[in-house]
């Protein structure tokens, strides 16, 4: 959900308040916030309009703008300020920010019933004192207010990405409550410049800003140091969960999109549509799962993934039969089929909202066997995404999966994932080991200790 900002004001009485309002509203919207501007027509009679109640109790932060005419006749704005300050004191709001504009003194505002609001401001940061109110220009007040809001708009992304960022932000918020400087210290470990650190120091949206930066992919190698800096302010479970959340950020987002099958292919086993066979030049099943997690914004309970056991004893079956038996054994775990029950349409159904992946290595089997078995599985389970790892096989060597795209039944559904280099896959594995070392309390491993 987009952070919501409630603005209480008396712009109908004060032109200087209107100038601040006209300045900050478009800037907040451009920064990614949803803004509700209190309208005087909603203050009907002695009772507030239901919309005002709802907005004041659903907002994430609030701004109260006070001009000379508003302070002289403060009834409605003062009542709103009391509600908003009350919400803040019980932990319901990130902040309530006052903005005094024009020829208004803090002493006068306090006499008119805004003492709690102004005391709250002074308690949360160094007091602005008379500079807050000594005929401050609209631009000055607007800039001071905007300094408290981190920009979110350019990092909003789709709903899945926003949910992912919010999950990470919750851990950062917990760390900040316990150690106010922890976010800035972690941001420095990520290599953020001074201009970016201003956004991390802001009172509203700082956690979301930093979480988007942590998930952006450009700072992957610095994540262990940042997470380790947050460690003293987080519990053991929080640290483990934060590490798991940020781990897939190293994966290229565009490449990860290949792991999302066409929506029509996942709706029904009877639709006739098939999910793709993905040819992926990686070595590790773990790497394929990281791509799936990145594609799905690491959302919990959105996928089920399994891989074949390696080194299974051979019997009298053909290599293709042996491979298919191994795949179907793995599918029992993927589809969560109870023991002794048949693996067929009576026990297996496509699960709405859950994607199913089977990962197998072409290095362990012939290309023809892989193609035959993939076609067989997808006839029975059209929604299944088969991921074929080709790491270590030179293109065109004759031992690779070039034949996959030329066999009947697969030619129109093979997707080649943009290549990942061996160096990149190794670096990702080392990143995982370094994050594990932080979580387990042994400190960040050096590169020589990872291998």
Short mmCIF file of N, CA and C in Angstrom, two decimals, residues 13-14 43 215 238 272:
data_model
loop_
_atom_site.label_atom_id
_atom_site.label_comp_id
_atom_site.label_asym_id
_atom_site.label_seq_id
_atom_site.Cartn_x
_atom_site.Cartn_y
_atom_site.Cartn_z
N UNK A 13 -8.40 30.41 4.92
CA UNK A 13 -8.24 31.67 5.65
C UNK A 13 -6.90 32.33 5.38
N UNK A 14 -5.87 31.50 5.15
CA UNK A 14 -4.49 32.00 5.05
C UNK A 14 -3.92 31.75 3.66
N UNK A 43 -15.99 19.66 7.29
CA UNK A 43 -16.20 19.94 8.71
C UNK A 43 -17.64 20.47 8.87
N UNK A 215 17.47 -3.81 -2.40
CA UNK A 215 16.94 -4.79 -3.35
C UNK A 215 17.23 -4.44 -4.80
N UNK A 238 14.85 -12.21 13.18
CA UNK A 238 14.74 -11.07 12.26
C UNK A 238 15.94 -11.00 11.33
N UNK A 272 -4.96 -26.71 -22.54
CA UNK A 272 -4.18 -27.04 -23.71
C UNK A 272 -2.91 -26.24 -23.82
#
